[in-house]
Amino acid sequence: MERAIVSAPNPPSTWLQLPLRFDVARMQRDSDQFAAGEWISHFNTGAYDHGWSCVPLRSAGGQAGHIMPVDGAVYAGTPQLARCPGLREVLASFACDIRAARLMALAPGAMIRAHRDAGTSLADGLIRIHIPIHTSPQVLFTIDGETVHFTAGHAWYMDASCLHAVHNRGTTPRIHLVLDCVTNDWLEALFASAGFVPKAANKYGDPSINDGNVRAVIAQLRLSPSHASLALAKELAALADGSAP
């Protein structure tokens, strides 16, 4: 009697190479024009020690010195993008809305410590895409414990809501073009053609989400003498711990 072979389902995609190719030399000509003083140190100072900097290409209001994401803002091209014809063509090749776009440099020896960026997966409606411009095999991402190198000239998806870190072990700066793209039918078809496997929806208490805000609310409710507040705190804590039915 023959035994049926049941293959295990593929794990959810925490990273993915997309079927897009770009002219590396042309992108390098654009990125290399920026002087050291035009690179802005990343605002998330708790995630790295040194050597992580950006040039904004699309920002809130198109501001030349603005690299922070702003909910509800209108994003526009910056004066820096106006100097980059090759990178403008790259952005125009994406048939979707692009919010923030920036060049992101990581100095030799620099490390971005493990962290999560909530709300940046396909299911969240905002997708973070990396396009390496300058890199080497010594530039390594760690994504949920898996080590990955993103090769130049390709487009790479990374689920930044996963625990991830980056280390440039090479001797030259790493520069990526990083895009925050709004999910639409074109992107979903692109991901499907690349073999994307979605992950299950998150719930309170999952290690893959940051429920720190929920726990802060619980702490505030517990300070109240109201029976209703204490009851709500208990209910929220049960949800956050995964013990609620």
PDB file of C-alpha atoms in Angstrom:
ATOM      1  CA  MET A   1       0.000   0.000   0.000  1.00  0.00           C
ATOM      2  CA  GLU A   2       1.426   3.348  -1.023  1.00  0.00           C
ATOM      3  CA  ARG A   3       1.719   5.982   1.668  1.00  0.00           C
ATOM      4  CA  ALA A   4       0.625   9.478   0.785  1.00  0.00           C
ATOM      5  CA  ILE A   5       3.374  12.079   1.032  1.00  0.00           C
ATOM      6  CA  VAL A   6       2.221  15.239   2.751  1.00  0.00           C
ATOM      7  CA  SER A   7       4.566  18.175   2.370  1.00  0.00           C
ATOM      8  CA  ALA A   8       4.880  20.660   5.215  1.00  0.00           C
ATOM      9  CA  PRO A   9       3.550  24.165   4.477  1.00  0.00           C
ATOM     10  CA  ASN A  10       6.124  26.805   3.709  1.00  0.00           C
ATOM     11  CA  PRO A  11       6.906  29.127   6.626  1.00  0.00           C
ATOM     12  CA  PRO A  12       5.722  32.743   6.445  1.00  0.00           C
ATOM     13  CA  SER A  13       7.998  35.050   4.442  1.00  0.00           C
ATOM     14  CA  THR A  14      10.042  37.252   6.761  1.00  0.00           C
ATOM     15  CA  TRP A  15      12.127  38.355   3.754  1.00  0.00           C
ATOM     16  CA  LEU A  16      11.807  37.933   0.015  1.00  0.00           C
ATOM     17  CA  GLN A  17      13.692  38.781  -3.184  1.00  0.00           C
ATOM     18  CA  LEU A  18      11.303  40.491  -5.585  1.00  0.00           C
ATOM     19  CA  PRO A  19      11.475  40.041  -9.386  1.00  0.00           C
ATOM     20  CA  LEU A  20      12.829  43.546 -10.056  1.00  0.00           C
ATOM     21  CA  ARG A  21      16.265  44.582 -11.356  1.00  0.00           C
ATOM     22  CA  PHE A  22      17.980  47.989 -11.307  1.00  0.00           C
ATOM     23  CA  ASP A  23      21.052  49.656 -12.817  1.00  0.00           C
ATOM     24  CA  VAL A  24      23.535  49.611  -9.923  1.00  0.00           C
ATOM     25  CA  ALA A  25      26.099  51.909 -11.571  1.00  0.00           C
ATOM     26  CA  ARG A  26      23.476  54.571 -12.257  1.00  0.00           C
ATOM     27  CA  MET A  27      22.150  54.423  -8.701  1.00  0.00           C
ATOM     28  CA  GLN A  28      25.716  54.694  -7.395  1.00  0.00           C
ATOM     29  CA  ARG A  29      26.340  57.853  -9.423  1.00  0.00           C
ATOM     30  CA  ASP A  30      23.319  59.430  -7.764  1.00  0.00           C
ATOM     31  CA  SER A  31      24.110  58.288  -4.217  1.00  0.00           C
ATOM     32  CA  ASP A  32      27.815  59.143  -4.418  1.00  0.00           C
ATOM     33  CA  GLN A  33      27.196  62.850  -5.102  1.00  0.00           C
ATOM     34  CA  PHE A  34      26.128  63.581  -1.528  1.00  0.00           C
ATOM     35  CA  ALA A  35      28.811  65.045   0.718  1.00  0.00           C
ATOM     36  CA  ALA A  36      29.327  63.813   4.280  1.00  0.00           C
ATOM     37  CA  GLY A  37      27.505  66.851   5.688  1.00  0.00           C
ATOM     38  CA  GLU A  38      24.352  66.003   3.735  1.00  0.00           C
ATOM     39  CA  TRP A  39      23.848  62.686   5.526  1.00  0.00           C
ATOM     40  CA  ILE A  40      21.591  62.978   8.579  1.00  0.00           C
ATOM     41  CA  SER A  41      22.215  60.731  11.600  1.00  0.00           C
ATOM     42  CA  HIS A  42      19.309  58.367  12.175  1.00  0.00           C
ATOM     43  CA  PHE A  43      16.898  59.550  14.876  1.00  0.00           C
ATOM     44  CA  ASN A  44      16.588  56.097  16.511  1.00  0.00           C
ATOM     45  CA  THR A  45      19.762  56.587  18.553  1.00  0.00           C
ATOM     46  CA  GLY A  46      18.897  53.722  20.908  1.00  0.00           C
ATOM     47  CA  ALA A  47      19.209  51.186  18.081  1.00  0.00           C
ATOM     48  CA  TYR A  48      22.844  51.815  17.096  1.00  0.00           C
ATOM     49  CA  ASP A  49      26.113  53.256  18.378  1.00  0.00           C
ATOM     50  CA  HIS A  50      27.444  55.129  15.347  1.00  0.00           C
ATOM     51  CA  GLY A  51      27.511  55.218  11.581  1.00  0.00           C
ATOM     52  CA  TRP A  52      23.803  54.981  10.590  1.00  0.00           C
ATOM     53  CA  SER A  53      22.691  57.941   8.483  1.00  0.00           C
ATOM     54  CA  CYS A  54      20.147  58.940   5.835  1.00  0.00           C
ATOM     55  CA  VAL A  55      19.525  61.212   2.873  1.00  0.00           C
ATOM     56  CA  PRO A  56      15.769  61.845   2.544  1.00  0.00           C
ATOM     57  CA  LEU A  57      14.409  61.503  -1.007  1.00  0.00           C
ATOM     58  CA  ARG A  58      10.714  61.570  -0.117  1.00  0.00           C
ATOM     59  CA  SER A  59       9.695  62.999   3.232  1.00  0.00           C
ATOM     60  CA  ALA A  60       6.760  64.611   5.024  1.00  0.00           C
ATOM     61  CA  GLY A  61       6.085  67.768   3.050  1.00  0.00           C
ATOM     62  CA  GLY A  62       9.186  67.153   0.941  1.00  0.00           C
ATOM     63  CA  GLN A  63      11.399  68.688   3.639  1.00  0.00           C
ATOM     64  CA  ALA A  64      15.118  68.418   2.930  1.00  0.00           C
ATOM     65  CA  GLY A  65      16.121  67.788   6.553  1.00  0.00           C
ATOM     66  CA  HIS A  66      13.266  65.541   7.666  1.00  0.00           C
ATOM     67  CA  ILE A  67      13.721  61.770   8.057  1.00  0.00           C
ATOM     68  CA  MET A  68      11.081  60.851  10.672  1.00  0.00           C
ATOM     69  CA  PRO A  69       7.843  59.107   9.633  1.00  0.00           C
ATOM     70  CA  VAL A  70       4.717  61.175  10.265  1.00  0.00           C
ATOM     71  CA  ASP A  71       1.276  59.552  10.330  1.00  0.00           C
ATOM     72  CA  GLY A  72      -1.184  61.285   8.045  1.00  0.00           C
ATOM     73  CA  ALA A  73       1.476  63.447   6.401  1.00  0.00           C
ATOM     74  CA  VAL A  74       1.581  64.194   2.688  1.00  0.00           C
ATOM     75  CA  TYR A  75       4.889  62.841   1.369  1.00  0.00           C
ATOM     76  CA  ALA A  76       6.688  64.526  -1.502  1.00  0.00           C
ATOM     77  CA  GLY A  77      10.048  64.513  -3.240  1.00  0.00           C
ATOM     78  CA  THR A  78      12.860  66.434  -1.554  1.00  0.00           C
ATOM     79  CA  PRO A  79      15.436  68.743  -3.177  1.00  0.00           C
ATOM     80  CA  GLN A  80      17.884  65.842  -2.858  1.00  0.00           C
ATOM     81  CA  LEU A  81      15.670  63.651  -5.051  1.00  0.00           C
ATOM     82  CA  ALA A  82      15.602  66.372  -7.710  1.00  0.00           C
ATOM     83  CA  ARG A  83      19.378  65.821  -8.076  1.00  0.00           C
ATOM     84  CA  CYS A  84      18.994  62.068  -8.694  1.00  0.00           C
ATOM     85  CA  PRO A  85      17.583  61.209 -12.147  1.00  0.00           C
ATOM     86  CA  GLY A  86      18.421  57.524 -11.832  1.00  0.00           C
ATOM     87  CA  LEU A  87      16.757  57.147  -8.444  1.00  0.00           C
ATOM     88  CA  ARG A  88      13.701  59.053  -9.694  1.00  0.00           C
ATOM     89  CA  GLU A  89      13.346  56.399 -12.404  1.00  0.00           C
ATOM     90  CA  VAL A  90      13.605  53.652  -9.802  1.00  0.00           C
ATOM     91  CA  LEU A  91      10.802  55.211  -7.757  1.00  0.00           C
ATOM     92  CA  ALA A  92       8.680  55.736 -10.886  1.00  0.00           C
ATOM     93  CA  SER A  93       8.943  52.013 -11.697  1.00  0.00           C
ATOM     94  CA  PHE A  94       6.848  51.191  -8.609  1.00  0.00           C
ATOM     95  CA  ALA A  95       3.152  51.221  -9.541  1.00  0.00           C
ATOM     96  CA  CYS A  96       2.107  52.056  -5.996  1.00  0.00           C
ATOM     97  CA  ASP A  97       2.083  54.967  -3.575  1.00  0.00           C
ATOM     98  CA  ILE A  98       5.477  55.551  -1.939  1.00  0.00           C
ATOM     99  CA  ARG A  99       5.575  57.385   1.368  1.00  0.00           C
ATOM    100  CA  ALA A 100       9.087  57.760   2.773  1.00  0.00           C
ATOM    101  CA  ALA A 101      12.073  57.068   0.523  1.00  0.00           C
ATOM    102  CA  ARG A 102      15.637  57.546   1.697  1.00  0.00           C
ATOM    103  CA  LEU A 103      19.197  56.509   1.154  1.00  0.00           C
ATOM    104  CA  MET A 104      20.411  54.712   4.273  1.00  0.00           C
ATOM    105  CA  ALA A 105      24.131  54.311   4.949  1.00  0.00           C
ATOM    106  CA  LEU A 106      25.786  52.008   7.464  1.00  0.00           C
ATOM    107  CA  ALA A 107      29.464  52.675   8.134  1.00  0.00           C
ATOM    108  CA  PRO A 108      32.118  49.921   8.147  1.00  0.00           C
ATOM    109  CA  GLY A 109      31.949  48.008  11.418  1.00  0.00           C
ATOM    110  CA  ALA A 110      28.639  49.621  12.412  1.00  0.00           C
ATOM    111  CA  MET A 111      25.759  47.582  13.764  1.00  0.00           C
ATOM    112  CA  ILE A 112      22.031  48.245  14.061  1.00  0.00           C
ATOM    113  CA  ARG A 113      20.919  46.376  17.148  1.00  0.00           C
ATOM    114  CA  ALA A 114      17.945  44.003  17.164  1.00  0.00           C
ATOM    115  CA  HIS A 115      14.639  45.858  17.129  1.00  0.00           C
ATOM    116  CA  ARG A 116      11.175  45.851  15.548  1.00  0.00           C
ATOM    117  CA  ASP A 117       9.442  48.447  13.385  1.00  0.00           C
ATOM    118  CA  ALA A 118       5.738  47.905  13.968  1.00  0.00           C
ATOM    119  CA  GLY A 119       3.275  48.188  11.093  1.00  0.00           C
ATOM    120  CA  THR A 120       5.677  47.422   8.227  1.00  0.00           C
ATOM    121  CA  SER A 121       4.488  44.110   6.800  1.00  0.00           C
ATOM    122  CA  LEU A 122       2.326  43.327   3.783  1.00  0.00           C
ATOM    123  CA  ALA A 123      -0.638  42.608   6.068  1.00  0.00           C
ATOM    124  CA  ASP A 124      -0.242  46.026   7.714  1.00  0.00           C
ATOM    125  CA  GLY A 125      -0.641  47.814   4.394  1.00  0.00           C
ATOM    126  CA  LEU A 126       2.830  49.378   4.431  1.00  0.00           C
ATOM    127  CA  ILE A 127       5.734  47.433   2.954  1.00  0.00           C
ATOM    128  CA  ARG A 128       9.420  48.223   3.495  1.00  0.00           C
ATOM    129  CA  ILE A 129      11.593  47.468   0.454  1.00  0.00           C
ATOM    130  CA  HIS A 130      15.402  47.591   0.342  1.00  0.00           C
ATOM    131  CA  ILE A 131      17.335  48.150  -2.879  1.00  0.00           C
ATOM    132  CA  PRO A 132      21.090  47.761  -2.190  1.00  0.00           C
ATOM    133  CA  ILE A 133      23.331  50.249  -4.027  1.00  0.00           C
ATOM    134  CA  HIS A 134      26.698  49.760  -2.272  1.00  0.00           C
ATOM    135  CA  THR A 135      27.135  46.518  -0.353  1.00  0.00           C
ATOM    136  CA  SER A 136      29.409  43.522   0.179  1.00  0.00           C
ATOM    137  CA  PRO A 137      28.890  39.912   1.288  1.00  0.00           C
ATOM    138  CA  GLN A 138      29.976  41.054   4.755  1.00  0.00           C
ATOM    139  CA  VAL A 139      26.767  43.112   5.177  1.00  0.00           C
ATOM    140  CA  LEU A 140      24.421  40.744   6.971  1.00  0.00           C
ATOM    141  CA  PHE A 141      20.846  41.051   8.189  1.00  0.00           C
ATOM    142  CA  THR A 142      19.541  38.861  10.975  1.00  0.00           C
ATOM    143  CA  ILE A 143      15.763  38.458  10.673  1.00  0.00           C
ATOM    144  CA  ASP A 144      14.038  36.352  13.323  1.00  0.00           C
ATOM    145  CA  GLY A 145      17.307  34.479  13.800  1.00  0.00           C
ATOM    146  CA  GLU A 146      18.004  33.891  10.082  1.00  0.00           C
ATOM    147  CA  THR A 147      21.097  35.492   8.513  1.00  0.00           C
ATOM    148  CA  VAL A 148      20.586  37.024   5.050  1.00  0.00           C
ATOM    149  CA  HIS A 149      22.662  39.108   2.622  1.00  0.00           C
ATOM    150  CA  PHE A 150      20.755  41.388   0.237  1.00  0.00           C
ATOM    151  CA  THR A 151      22.590  41.569  -3.109  1.00  0.00           C
ATOM    152  CA  ALA A 152      22.884  44.814  -5.068  1.00  0.00           C
ATOM    153  CA  GLY A 153      20.598  45.685  -7.956  1.00  0.00           C
ATOM    154  CA  HIS A 154      17.663  43.646  -6.658  1.00  0.00           C
ATOM    155  CA  ALA A 155      14.635  44.647  -4.614  1.00  0.00           C
ATOM    156  CA  TRP A 156      14.223  42.929  -1.269  1.00  0.00           C
ATOM    157  CA  TYR A 157      11.248  42.828   1.087  1.00  0.00           C
ATOM    158  CA  MET A 158      11.927  42.605   4.786  1.00  0.00           C
ATOM    159  CA  ASP A 159       9.155  42.250   7.334  1.00  0.00           C
ATOM    160  CA  ALA A 160      10.550  44.900   9.663  1.00  0.00           C
ATOM    161  CA  SER A 161       7.967  44.033  12.317  1.00  0.00           C
ATOM    162  CA  CYS A 162      10.110  40.928  12.901  1.00  0.00           C
ATOM    163  CA  LEU A 163      13.076  41.134  15.261  1.00  0.00           C
ATOM    164  CA  HIS A 164      15.925  42.221  12.989  1.00  0.00           C
ATOM    165  CA  ALA A 165      19.479  43.545  13.162  1.00  0.00           C
ATOM    166  CA  VAL A 166      22.154  44.541  10.639  1.00  0.00           C
ATOM    167  CA  HIS A 167      25.952  44.389  10.880  1.00  0.00           C
ATOM    168  CA  ASN A 168      28.355  45.811   8.301  1.00  0.00           C
ATOM    169  CA  ARG A 169      31.410  43.618   8.803  1.00  0.00           C
ATOM    170  CA  GLY A 170      32.978  44.970   5.601  1.00  0.00           C
ATOM    171  CA  THR A 171      35.500  47.760   5.061  1.00  0.00           C
ATOM    172  CA  THR A 172      33.296  50.068   2.975  1.00  0.00           C
ATOM    173  CA  PRO A 173      29.985  51.841   3.689  1.00  0.00           C
ATOM    174  CA  ARG A 174      26.752  50.060   2.880  1.00  0.00           C
ATOM    175  CA  ILE A 175      24.117  52.197   1.132  1.00  0.00           C
ATOM    176  CA  HIS A 176      20.554  51.033   0.488  1.00  0.00           C
ATOM    177  CA  LEU A 177      17.615  52.794  -1.101  1.00  0.00           C
ATOM    178  CA  VAL A 178      14.751  52.094   1.327  1.00  0.00           C
ATOM    179  CA  LEU A 179      11.113  52.607   0.310  1.00  0.00           C
ATOM    180  CA  ASP A 180       7.938  52.506   2.371  1.00  0.00           C
ATOM    181  CA  CYS A 181       5.298  51.395  -0.132  1.00  0.00           C
ATOM    182  CA  VAL A 182       1.524  51.310   0.375  1.00  0.00           C
ATOM    183  CA  THR A 183       0.041  47.902  -0.384  1.00  0.00           C
ATOM    184  CA  ASN A 184      -2.076  47.698  -3.545  1.00  0.00           C
ATOM    185  CA  ASP A 185      -3.052  45.120  -6.174  1.00  0.00           C
ATOM    186  CA  TRP A 186       0.201  45.611  -8.119  1.00  0.00           C
ATOM    187  CA  LEU A 187       2.337  44.932  -5.058  1.00  0.00           C
ATOM    188  CA  GLU A 188       0.263  41.947  -4.006  1.00  0.00           C
ATOM    189  CA  ALA A 189       0.638  40.428  -7.501  1.00  0.00           C
ATOM    190  CA  LEU A 190       4.387  41.137  -7.419  1.00  0.00           C
ATOM    191  CA  PHE A 191       4.733  39.413  -4.055  1.00  0.00           C
ATOM    192  CA  ALA A 192       2.621  36.459  -5.189  1.00  0.00           C
ATOM    193  CA  SER A 193       4.846  35.984  -8.261  1.00  0.00           C
ATOM    194  CA  ALA A 194       7.879  35.870  -5.935  1.00  0.00           C
ATOM    195  CA  GLY A 195       6.336  33.098  -3.808  1.00  0.00           C
ATOM    196  CA  PHE A 196       5.283  35.223  -0.819  1.00  0.00           C
ATOM    197  CA  VAL A 197       3.746  33.294   2.081  1.00  0.00           C
ATOM    198  CA  PRO A 198       1.654  35.498   4.429  1.00  0.00           C
ATOM    199  CA  LYS A 199       1.841  35.107   8.166  1.00  0.00           C
ATOM    200  CA  ALA A 200      -1.097  34.578  10.491  1.00  0.00           C
ATOM    201  CA  ALA A 201      -2.739  37.625  12.000  1.00  0.00           C
ATOM    202  CA  ASN A 202      -1.175  38.811  15.258  1.00  0.00           C
ATOM    203  CA  LYS A 203      -2.970  38.840  18.578  1.00  0.00           C
ATOM    204  CA  TYR A 204      -2.180  40.384  21.931  1.00  0.00           C
ATOM    205  CA  GLY A 205       0.579  38.501  23.673  1.00  0.00           C
ATOM    206  CA  ASP A 206       2.310  37.299  20.511  1.00  0.00           C
ATOM    207  CA  PRO A 207       6.085  37.844  20.737  1.00  0.00           C
ATOM    208  CA  SER A 208       6.010  39.224  17.189  1.00  0.00           C
ATOM    209  CA  ILE A 209       4.147  42.396  18.131  1.00  0.00           C
ATOM    210  CA  ASN A 210       4.985  45.299  20.365  1.00  0.00           C
ATOM    211  CA  ASP A 211       2.152  45.534  22.893  1.00  0.00           C
ATOM    212  CA  GLY A 212       4.007  47.956  25.140  1.00  0.00           C
ATOM    213  CA  ASN A 213       1.351  50.620  24.606  1.00  0.00           C
ATOM    214  CA  VAL A 214      -1.335  48.214  25.812  1.00  0.00           C
ATOM    215  CA  ARG A 215       0.665  47.444  28.955  1.00  0.00           C
ATOM    216  CA  ALA A 216       1.159  51.150  29.596  1.00  0.00           C
ATOM    217  CA  VAL A 217      -2.623  51.605  29.515  1.00  0.00           C
ATOM    218  CA  ILE A 218      -3.009  48.672  31.915  1.00  0.00           C
ATOM    219  CA  ALA A 219      -0.552  50.289  34.337  1.00  0.00           C
ATOM    220  CA  GLN A 220      -2.474  53.568  34.265  1.00  0.00           C
ATOM    221  CA  LEU A 221      -5.815  51.828  34.832  1.00  0.00           C
ATOM    222  CA  ARG A 222      -4.424  49.990  37.862  1.00  0.00           C
ATOM    223  CA  LEU A 223      -3.615  53.325  39.475  1.00  0.00           C
ATOM    224  CA  SER A 224      -7.313  54.246  39.461  1.00  0.00           C
ATOM    225  CA  PRO A 225      -9.491  53.453  42.521  1.00  0.00           C
ATOM    226  CA  SER A 226     -12.474  52.816  40.232  1.00  0.00           C
ATOM    227  CA  HIS A 227     -13.768  49.241  40.191  1.00  0.00           C
ATOM    228  CA  ALA A 228     -14.557  49.648  36.479  1.00  0.00           C
ATOM    229  CA  SER A 229     -10.971  50.712  35.718  1.00  0.00           C
ATOM    230  CA  LEU A 230      -9.530  47.807  37.690  1.00  0.00           C
ATOM    231  CA  ALA A 231     -11.839  45.369  35.906  1.00  0.00           C
ATOM    232  CA  LEU A 232     -10.825  46.745  32.506  1.00  0.00           C
ATOM    233  CA  ALA A 233      -7.148  46.486  33.473  1.00  0.00           C
ATOM    234  CA  LYS A 234      -7.669  42.845  34.396  1.00  0.00           C
ATOM    235  CA  GLU A 235      -9.416  42.127  31.081  1.00  0.00           C
ATOM    236  CA  LEU A 236      -6.697  43.846  29.016  1.00  0.00           C
ATOM    237  CA  ALA A 237      -3.959  42.014  30.930  1.00  0.00           C
ATOM    238  CA  ALA A 238      -5.641  38.686  30.179  1.00  0.00           C
ATOM    239  CA  LEU A 239      -5.725  39.560  26.462  1.00  0.00           C
ATOM    240  CA  ALA A 240      -2.099  40.690  26.467  1.00  0.00           C
ATOM    241  CA  ASP A 241      -1.011  37.486  28.219  1.00  0.00           C
ATOM    242  CA  GLY A 242      -3.063  35.301  25.907  1.00  0.00           C
ATOM    243  CA  SER A 243      -5.082  33.825  28.784  1.00  0.00           C
ATOM    244  CA  ALA A 244      -8.432  35.302  27.747  1.00  0.00           C
ATOM    245  CA  PRO A 245     -10.832  32.959  25.948  1.00  0.00           C
TER     246      PRO A 245
END
